[in-house]
Amino acid sequence: MHLLILAILIPFIATALIPLIHKRTGALHIGWLVLLVPLVLFTIFVFQIPTISTDETLIQTVNWIPSIGINFTTYLDGLSLIMALLITGMGSLVVLYSIYYLSSSDSFPHFYAYLLLFMGAMLGVVLSDNLLVLYVFWELTSISSFLLIAFWYHRKNSRYGAQKSLLITVFGGFGMLAGFLMLHSMTGTFSIREVAAVMGQYTDHSLFYPAMFLVLLGAFTKSAQFPFHIWLPDAMEAPTPVSAYLHSATMVKAGIYLVARFTPTFGGDAAWFWTVTLVGLVTLFWGAFCAVRQTDLKALLAYSTISQLGLIMSLFGLGSAALHFGAGSQGEIYGLAVFAALFHMVNHSTFKGALFMVVGIVDHQVGTRDIRRLGGLMAFLPITFTFAVIGSFSMAGLPFFNGFLSKEMFFTASVNAAGLPIFEVATWGLLIPIIAWIASVFTFVYCMIFVFRTFFGPSHLKKLDRRPVEPSIGMLISPAILCVLIIALFFMPNLLGDHLLRPALNGVIPGIPGASPHISAWHGFNTELFMTLGIIVIGTVLFLTIRSWYKIYRLQPAGWTFTVLYNSFLKDLKRVSNWITTHYMTGHLPAYFAYIFSFFIAVSGGALIFTGALSIDLSADSPVSVYEGMLTAVMAIAAISILFAKKRLTAILLNGVLGFSIAIFFVLFRAPDLALTQLVIETVTTVLFLLCFNFLPEWTKDNASKRINIRNAIIAIGAGVTVTLIGLTVNSGTLFTSISGYFENSYELAGGDNIVNAILGDFRAFDTMLESLVLFIAGLGVYTLIRLKHGKGPDKDEHQ
Amino acid sequence: MESLIIILVGVLTTVAIYLVLSKNVVRVILGTAILSHAVHLLILSMGGLKLGTVPLLGEEAESYVDALPQALILTAIVISFAVTAFILVLAYRAYQELGTDNLGAMRGSDDE
Amino acid sequence: MSINDVILKTVSKAVVLIILTFGIYLFLSGHNQPGGGFIGGLVIASAFVLMFLSYDSETVSEALPIDFKKLSAFGVLLAMTSGVVPMFFGEAFLSQSFGYFDLPIFGKTELATVTIFEAGIALTVVGVVVNIILSISEDE
């Protein structure tokens, strides 16, 4: 049984079922049924841990479009398993939380359908081994994120945030797709594992760096890395469970996952090392710096998420150096960074998830999440306060919480990196631990703001809408579980390390088995400990004196943000495309025809001349009899006379001359079926024209300007000459052997002597059937055009 | 013969396209009708002309003319009839609703 | 459209019959001689059109209570069904088969499923052509 494929499909099936069952659940909240999906999936994945922790991997393939190498190959290794557990585990907690969070006026079926859609798509991203399948699921996560951000679509900000996130992530996704196609054109395979295995041979390929940067573009936009981070704060318009799930725990980690997944492919290259590390560090610093100035608790958490994602990203960048060294002590030193990245990825999901849920509770119970209006909530929400302390102290990297462990490892990695003997690190290497340290100071400050501004200090109850109380127990279960995890992971980190992180590490930096350390909280008095102590001291000082240095935020001019850039870009894009469109989309049919025919002349005629295909050879022509010559002359004269016809009746009769002449040609050219058909059709068409002339005015002289007429004449003659030249060229040679001989077996194959009819009724019956369909649709079209007149409604008294 | 027919096709195409580029809706329809005549002749001449006898096996001839273009043209004739009928009716209904047979005056509104 | 022309009416009575016979002949002979569903259908349709032209449409509709829209829909359906049936016998969509049978009066006769398909096409053509002409001529 294809367990993994089933795991991806279950959420999609559940999504489809939701509209069917939601009306039948009665008093039971539909969330409880939805909760089963992530719970079951989580259990499935938990049972994979024993297999995966022995470094085995699961590969299951279903052929999808094998002819172009697209197979639905799923692949489960340590890295995928961590992600899958995060997706389903956090998914369970978030669904549980949302049952109490959503108000009865919200549309549950929509919410849970989108959420399950996302869950399935996200599992697809982390489990698929095929680049194109991954891409499809990748964009599906963007779409479900769009739907969830715009869940309260009556709010203008929700719509703006949803559009922004979609535009930025899909823009990156397109870049990533281009990168994937480059990878395919280099290696000839769409399998991620195979690409990674052979990539070593292609480092000098001209597409190597373009592919790398395009894949990174996808990762950076998805994971909200600087300068693409601007969509994440606006995504906070989504309901809080969504923010906790998509925009901190899972979807934004898809970019991180992508970087980790492609580390075996690109890792060990200097450009990869510098790009990932620097973008990560800049994001880490900028996110932390901006988080401090936020007044909305969710915005604060959004910037903090950006910052933390930057931290994980930079760790993957630093760790990629391990692949440069390979197995051995050097490789192990830098491999530690990857280990720290994986560890922090899990930790971040736990504490950020808890913090978002805390904000959700505050918002739900108090009615606001504006720091300036909050304060002194500790007395009213003691349990929530405990969660907030645990979550934010873990985020700040304080001991007895899991964040401390991964933060320490981050410092170790950054200090090690400063002494890296490759990639010209020597000149700028020292900046790495310095930026890391400064960013961590700001992290500490905003964590303190989160706790102290919300829960301590004077109570502003008069400003609040209602007196806050603890929420129902159901809303507290999920953050409580996460807080237990935060503390448990501090005391028993190696349980996670040995069973999940070590196999995952092998997936990211294969061939360096010794890189997985034994995690311990106490390393003696080393640099890292002093860095942490420094953060606490300096951070506390900065937090207490925040008013005196807050004005540095005013140094940034108001118009100089990336969001302003984004907005004005969108505005200009609309303006320019509108301008272009209105200039060529004139609404005049003749103009469009002129474009089409000019293009035809340029492309077909141009190709004919510039490829040197043009050749005229009359030797194979059959002889011309006198009748045929005369008939040709008659047709040419009749056709040209139509142009000068004063009355439309003359023109129609001349057209009839053309039609009947062609029928005679069909006779001369041994095509009796065609001759018969043409005769009847020409008669019926002429009747049709005459009938319609009852309703149409006599045609007036074409009173277009001389310039237009000359332009039209040039286009018409050009097209005529092009067609003639193409026809003559085709007639002068044979590129392929004719397939028509086959049809001469019509008596044996189709039981008919009339070859034309056998082709129509048997060999190419599909054409004929569709043709009769076209005829039928045209007939219906004529009927509806005439009978169903605008404003009159259907004609009731038509005869039947 | 083939070359002569191809040149005739060129003449018909020129006339047809000149009519199609006109503003008068009846001229445009006439143009499409002539264009389909031209295309039918072109397809037929591409299979070679008069290279054998009528494609009926009952004739028991040495060689038959190419039957495939004939089958294609038969389909094309019927479809071009259907399309001509449809756009004719479209034209006269448009005239009834809009009061003009001038394509220049038939443009949609700006916000379409 | 009522043209009170006795000669036209009388002549068309005879001619319609001849055209109809010719149309049916063309339809049936299409397998081995020039003809077939399209041509047969068109000729039959032109017979109907001639009827509608020489008599007014109400008279014809009374004598011939056929809804030509439904006729054309039935034709398409027939053609498609004749294509679907072979799929139940493991053949491809629209594959035709034929055989030779000894019939009492006709002697050795070829019967082919393609005739059903062609009949569908012919009915579609008749339905559509007559429907188009009728719709236009009845428009006020």
Coordinates of N, CA, C and O in Angstrom, one line a residue, chain B:
Chain B
M1 N -0.8 22.4 -63.7 CA -2.2 22.7 -63.2 C -2.1 23.1 -61.7 O -2.8 24.1 -61.3
E2 N -1.3 22.4 -60.9 CA -1.2 22.7 -59.5 C -0.8 24.2 -59.3 O -1.4 24.9 -58.5
S3 N 0.2 24.6 -60.0 CA 0.7 26.0 -59.8 C -0.3 27.0 -60.2 O -0.5 28.0 -59.5
L4 N -1.1 26.7 -61.3 CA -2.1 27.6 -61.7 C -3.2 27.7 -60.6 O -3.6 28.8 -60.3
I5 N -3.6 26.6 -60.0 CA -4.6 26.6 -59.0 C -4.0 27.4 -57.8 O -4.7 28.2 -57.1
I6 N -2.7 27.2 -57.5 CA -2.2 27.9 -56.3 C -2.2 29.4 -56.5 O -2.5 30.2 -55.6
I7 N -1.9 29.8 -57.8 CA -2.0 31.2 -58.0 C -3.4 31.7 -57.9 O -3.6 32.8 -57.3
L8 N -4.3 30.9 -58.4 CA -5.8 31.3 -58.2 C -6.1 31.4 -56.7 O -6.8 32.4 -56.3
V9 N -5.5 30.5 -55.9 CA -5.8 30.6 -54.5 C -5.2 31.9 -53.9 O -5.9 32.5 -53.1
G10 N -4.1 32.3 -54.4 CA -3.5 33.6 -54.0 C -4.4 34.7 -54.3 O -4.7 35.6 -53.5
V11 N -5.0 34.7 -55.5 CA -5.9 35.8 -55.9 C -7.1 35.8 -55.0 O -7.5 36.8 -54.5
L12 N -7.7 34.6 -54.8 CA -8.9 34.5 -54.0 C -8.6 35.0 -52.6 O -9.4 35.7 -51.9
T13 N -7.4 34.6 -52.0 CA -7.0 35.0 -50.7 C -6.9 36.5 -50.6 O -7.4 37.1 -49.6
T14 N -6.3 37.1 -51.6 CA -6.1 38.6 -51.6 C -7.5 39.3 -51.5 O -7.8 40.1 -50.7
V15 N -8.4 38.8 -52.4 CA -9.7 39.4 -52.5 C -10.4 39.2 -51.1 O -11.0 40.1 -50.5
A16 N -10.3 38.0 -50.6 CA -11.0 37.6 -49.3 C -10.5 38.5 -48.2 O -11.3 39.1 -47.4
I17 N -9.2 38.7 -48.1 CA -8.6 39.4 -47.0 C -9.0 40.9 -47.1 O -9.2 41.6 -46.1
Y18 N -9.0 41.4 -48.3 CA -9.3 42.8 -48.5 C -10.8 43.0 -48.0 O -11.1 44.0 -47.4
L19 N -11.6 42.0 -48.3 CA -13.0 42.2 -47.9 C -13.1 42.1 -46.4 O -13.9 42.8 -45.7
V20 N -12.4 41.1 -45.8 CA -12.4 40.9 -44.4 C -12.0 42.2 -43.6 O -12.5 42.5 -42.6
L21 N -11.0 42.9 -44.2 CA -10.5 44.1 -43.5 C -11.5 45.3 -43.6 O -11.2 46.4 -43.1
S22 N -12.6 45.1 -44.4 CA -13.5 46.2 -44.6 C -14.3 46.4 -43.3 O -14.3 45.6 -42.4
K23 N -15.0 47.6 -43.3 CA -15.8 47.9 -42.1 C -17.2 47.3 -42.2 O -17.9 47.2 -41.2
N24 N -17.7 47.1 -43.4 CA -19.0 46.6 -43.6 C -19.1 45.2 -43.3 O -18.4 44.3 -43.8
V25 N -20.1 44.8 -42.5 CA -20.2 43.5 -41.9 C -20.5 42.4 -43.0 O -20.0 41.3 -43.0
V26 N -21.3 42.8 -44.0 CA -21.6 41.8 -45.1 C -20.3 41.6 -45.9 O -20.1 40.4 -46.3
R27 N -19.5 42.6 -46.1 CA -18.3 42.4 -46.8 C -17.4 41.4 -46.1 O -16.7 40.5 -46.7
V28 N -17.4 41.5 -44.7 CA -16.5 40.7 -43.9 C -17.0 39.2 -44.1 O -16.2 38.3 -44.3
I29 N -18.3 39.0 -44.0 CA -18.8 37.6 -44.1 C -18.5 37.1 -45.5 O -18.1 35.9 -45.6
L30 N -18.7 37.9 -46.5 CA -18.4 37.4 -47.9 C -16.9 37.1 -48.0 O -16.6 36.1 -48.6
G31 N -16.1 37.9 -47.3 CA -14.7 37.6 -47.3 C -14.4 36.2 -46.7 O -13.6 35.5 -47.3
T32 N -15.0 35.9 -45.6 CA -14.7 34.6 -45.0 C -15.2 33.5 -45.9 O -14.5 32.4 -46.0
A33 N -16.3 33.7 -46.6 CA -16.8 32.6 -47.5 C -15.8 32.4 -48.6 O -15.5 31.3 -49.0
I34 N -15.3 33.5 -49.2 CA -14.3 33.3 -50.3 C -13.0 32.7 -49.8 O -12.4 31.9 -50.4
L35 N -12.7 33.1 -48.5 CA -11.4 32.5 -48.0 C -11.6 31.0 -47.8 O -10.6 30.3 -48.1
S36 N -12.8 30.6 -47.5 CA -12.9 29.1 -47.3 C -12.8 28.4 -48.7 O -12.2 27.4 -48.9
H37 N -13.4 29.1 -49.7 CA -13.2 28.6 -51.1 C -11.7 28.4 -51.4 O -11.2 27.3 -51.9
A38 N -10.9 29.4 -51.1 CA -9.5 29.4 -51.4 C -8.8 28.3 -50.7 O -8.0 27.6 -51.3
V39 N -9.2 28.1 -49.4 CA -8.5 27.1 -48.6 C -8.8 25.7 -49.2 O -8.0 24.8 -49.3
H40 N -10.1 25.5 -49.6 CA -10.5 24.2 -50.1 C -9.6 23.9 -51.3 O -9.1 22.8 -51.5
L41 N -9.5 24.8 -52.2 CA -8.7 24.6 -53.4 C -7.3 24.3 -53.1 O -6.6 23.4 -53.7
L42 N -6.8 25.1 -52.1 CA -5.4 24.9 -51.7 C -5.1 23.5 -51.2 O -4.2 22.8 -51.6
I43 N -6.0 23.0 -50.3 CA -5.8 21.7 -49.7 C -5.9 20.6 -50.8 O -5.1 19.7 -50.9
L44 N -6.9 20.8 -51.7 CA -7.0 19.8 -52.8 C -5.7 19.8 -53.7 O -5.2 18.7 -54.0
S45 N -5.2 20.9 -54.0 CA -4.0 20.9 -54.9 C -2.8 20.4 -54.2 O -1.9 19.9 -54.8
M46 N -2.8 20.4 -52.8 CA -1.6 19.9 -52.1 C -1.5 18.4 -52.3 O -0.4 17.8 -52.1
G47 N -2.6 17.7 -52.5 CA -2.6 16.3 -52.7 C -2.2 15.9 -54.1 O -2.2 14.7 -54.4
G48 N -1.9 16.8 -54.9 CA -1.7 16.5 -56.3 C -3.0 16.4 -57.1 O -4.0 15.9 -56.6
L49 N -3.0 16.9 -58.3 CA -4.2 16.9 -59.1 C -4.2 15.9 -60.2 O -3.2 15.8 -60.9
K50 N -5.3 15.3 -60.5 CA -5.5 14.4 -61.7 C -4.4 13.3 -61.8 O -3.9 13.0 -62.8
L51 N -3.9 12.8 -60.6 CA -2.9 11.8 -60.7 C -3.5 10.4 -60.8 O -2.7 9.4 -60.8
G52 N -4.8 10.3 -60.8 CA -5.4 8.9 -60.9 C -6.8 9.1 -61.1 O -7.3 10.2 -61.5
T53 N -7.6 8.0 -60.9 CA -9.0 8.1 -61.1 C -9.8 8.4 -59.8 O -9.2 8.6 -58.8
V54 N -11.0 8.5 -60.0 CA -11.9 8.8 -58.8 C -11.7 7.8 -57.7 O -11.5 6.6 -58.0
P55 N -11.6 8.3 -56.4 CA -11.3 7.4 -55.4 C -12.4 6.4 -55.0 O -12.9 6.4 -53.9
L56 N -12.9 5.6 -56.0 CA -13.9 4.6 -55.7 C -13.2 3.3 -56.1 O -12.8 3.1 -57.3
L57 N -13.1 2.4 -55.2 CA -12.4 1.1 -55.5 C -13.1 0.3 -56.6 O -12.6 -0.5 -57.3
G58 N -14.4 0.6 -56.8 CA -15.2 -0.1 -57.8 C -14.7 0.2 -59.2 O -14.9 -0.6 -60.1
E59 N -13.9 1.3 -59.3 CA -13.4 1.6 -60.6 C -12.3 0.7 -61.0 O -11.9 0.6 -62.2
E60 N -11.7 0.0 -60.0 CA -10.6 -0.9 -60.3 C -9.5 -0.4 -61.2 O -9.0 -1.0 -62.1
A61 N -9.1 0.8 -60.8 CA -8.0 1.5 -61.6 C -6.6 1.2 -61.1 O -6.5 0.7 -60.0
E62 N -5.6 1.6 -61.8 CA -4.2 1.5 -61.4 C -4.0 2.3 -60.2 O -3.4 1.9 -59.2
S63 N -4.4 3.6 -60.3 CA -4.1 4.5 -59.1 C -5.3 5.4 -59.0 O -6.0 5.7 -59.9
Y64 N -5.5 5.9 -57.7 CA -6.6 6.8 -57.4 C -6.0 8.1 -57.0 O -4.9 8.2 -56.5
V65 N -6.8 9.2 -57.1 CA -6.3 10.4 -56.6 C -6.4 10.4 -55.1 O -7.1 9.5 -54.5
D66 N -5.6 11.3 -54.5 CA -5.5 11.3 -53.0 C -6.9 11.5 -52.4 O -7.5 12.6 -52.6
A67 N -7.3 10.6 -51.6 CA -8.7 10.7 -51.0 C -8.7 11.5 -49.7 O -9.7 12.1 -49.3
L68 N -7.5 11.6 -49.0 CA -7.5 12.2 -47.7 C -7.8 13.7 -47.8 O -8.7 14.2 -47.0
P69 N -7.2 14.5 -48.8 CA -7.6 15.9 -48.8 C -9.1 16.0 -49.1 O -9.8 16.9 -48.6
Q70 N -9.7 15.1 -49.9 CA -11.1 15.2 -50.2 C -11.9 15.1 -48.9 O -12.9 15.8 -48.7
A71 N -11.5 14.1 -48.1 CA -12.3 13.9 -46.9 C -12.2 15.2 -46.0 O -13.2 15.6 -45.4
L72 N -11.0 15.7 -45.9 CA -10.8 16.9 -45.1 C -11.6 18.1 -45.6 O -12.2 18.8 -44.9
I73 N -11.6 18.2 -47.0 CA -12.4 19.3 -47.5 C -13.9 19.2 -47.3 O -14.6 20.1 -47.0
L74 N -14.3 17.9 -47.4 CA -15.8 17.7 -47.2 C -16.2 18.2 -45.8 O -17.2 18.8 -45.6
T75 N -15.3 17.8 -44.8 CA -15.6 18.3 -43.5 C -15.6 19.8 -43.4 O -16.4 20.5 -42.8
A76 N -14.5 20.4 -44.1 CA -14.4 21.9 -44.1 C -15.5 22.6 -44.7 O -16.0 23.6 -44.2
I77 N -16.1 22.0 -45.8 CA -17.2 22.7 -46.5 C -18.4 22.8 -45.5 O -19.0 23.9 -45.4
V78 N -18.7 21.7 -44.8 CA -19.8 21.7 -44.0 C -19.6 22.7 -42.8 O -20.5 23.5 -42.4
I79 N -18.4 22.7 -42.3 CA -18.2 23.6 -41.1 C -18.2 25.0 -41.6 O -18.8 25.9 -40.9
S80 N -17.7 25.3 -42.7 CA -17.7 26.7 -43.2 C -19.1 27.2 -43.4 O -19.4 28.3 -43.2
F81 N -19.9 26.2 -43.9 CA -21.4 26.6 -44.0 C -21.9 26.9 -42.7 O -22.6 28.0 -42.5
A82 N -21.7 26.1 -41.7 CA -22.2 26.4 -40.3 C -21.7 27.7 -39.8 O -22.5 28.5 -39.3
V83 N -20.5 28.0 -40.0 CA -19.9 29.3 -39.5 C -20.5 30.4 -40.2 O -20.9 31.5 -39.6
T84 N -20.6 30.3 -41.5 CA -21.1 31.4 -42.3 C -22.6 31.7 -41.9 O -22.9 32.9 -41.7
A85 N -23.4 30.6 -41.7 CA -24.7 30.8 -41.2 C -24.7 31.5 -39.9 O -25.5 32.5 -39.7
F86 N -23.9 31.1 -39.0 CA -23.9 31.7 -37.7 C -23.5 33.2 -37.7 O -24.2 34.0 -37.1
I87 N -22.5 33.5 -38.5 CA -22.1 35.0 -38.4 C -23.0 35.8 -39.2 O -23.2 37.0 -38.9
L88 N -23.7 35.2 -40.2 CA -24.7 36.0 -40.9 C -25.8 36.4 -39.9 O -26.2 37.6 -39.9
V89 N -26.3 35.4 -39.2 CA -27.3 35.7 -38.2 C -26.9 36.7 -37.2 O -27.6 37.6 -36.8
L90 N -25.6 36.4 -36.7 CA -25.0 37.4 -35.7 C -25.0 38.8 -36.3 O -25.4 39.7 -35.6
A91 N -24.7 38.9 -37.6 CA -24.6 40.3 -38.1 C -26.0 40.9 -38.2 O -26.1 42.1 -37.8
Y92 N -27.0 40.1 -38.6 CA -28.3 40.8 -38.7 C -28.9 41.1 -37.4 O -29.6 42.0 -37.2
R93 N -28.6 40.2 -36.4 CA -29.1 40.5 -35.1 C -28.4 41.7 -34.5 O -29.0 42.5 -33.8
A94 N -27.1 41.8 -34.8 CA -26.4 43.0 -34.3 C -27.0 44.2 -34.9 O -27.1 45.2 -34.3
Y95 N -27.3 44.1 -36.2 CA -27.9 45.3 -36.9 C -29.3 45.6 -36.2 O -29.6 46.8 -36.0
Q96 N -30.1 44.6 -35.9 CA -31.3 44.9 -35.3 C -31.2 45.6 -33.9 O -31.9 46.5 -33.5
E97 N -30.2 45.1 -33.1 CA -30.0 45.6 -31.8 C -29.3 47.0 -31.8 O -29.6 47.9 -31.0
L98 N -28.3 47.1 -32.7 CA -27.5 48.3 -32.6 C -27.8 49.3 -33.7 O -27.3 50.5 -33.6
G99 N -28.5 48.9 -34.7 CA -28.9 49.8 -35.8 C -27.7 50.2 -36.7 O -27.8 51.2 -37.4
T100 N -26.7 49.4 -36.8 CA -25.6 49.7 -37.7 C -25.0 48.4 -38.2 O -25.0 47.4 -37.6
D101 N -24.5 48.5 -39.5 CA -23.8 47.4 -40.0 C -22.3 47.7 -40.1 O -21.5 47.1 -40.9
N102 N -21.9 48.8 -39.5 CA -20.5 49.3 -39.5 C -19.8 48.8 -38.3 O -20.1 49.1 -37.2
L103 N -18.7 48.0 -38.6 CA -18.0 47.4 -37.5 C -17.3 48.5 -36.7 O -17.0 48.3 -35.5
G104 N -16.9 49.6 -37.3 CA -16.3 50.6 -36.6 C -17.2 51.2 -35.5 O -16.7 51.6 -34.4
A105 N -18.5 51.2 -35.7 CA -19.4 51.7 -34.8 C -19.8 50.7 -33.7 O -20.5 51.0 -32.8
M106 N -19.4 49.4 -33.9 CA -19.9 48.3 -33.1 C -19.0 48.1 -31.9 O -19.0 47.0 -31.4
R107 N -18.1 49.0 -31.5 CA -17.1 48.6 -30.5 C -17.9 48.5 -29.1 O -18.9 49.1 -28.9
G108 N -17.3 47.7 -28.2 CA -17.9 47.6 -26.9 C -17.6 48.8 -26.1 O -16.9 49.7 -26.5
S109 N -18.2 48.8 -24.9 CA -18.0 49.9 -24.0 C -16.6 49.9 -23.4 O -16.0 48.9 -23.4
D110 N -16.2 51.0 -22.8 CA -14.8 51.1 -22.4 C -14.4 50.2 -21.3 O -13.3 49.8 -21.1
D111 N -15.4 49.9 -20.4 CA -15.1 49.1 -19.2 C -15.1 47.6 -19.5 O -15.1 46.9 -18.5
E112 N -15.2 47.2 -20.7 CA -15.3 45.8 -20.9 C -14.0 45.1 -20.7 O -13.0 45.7 -21.1

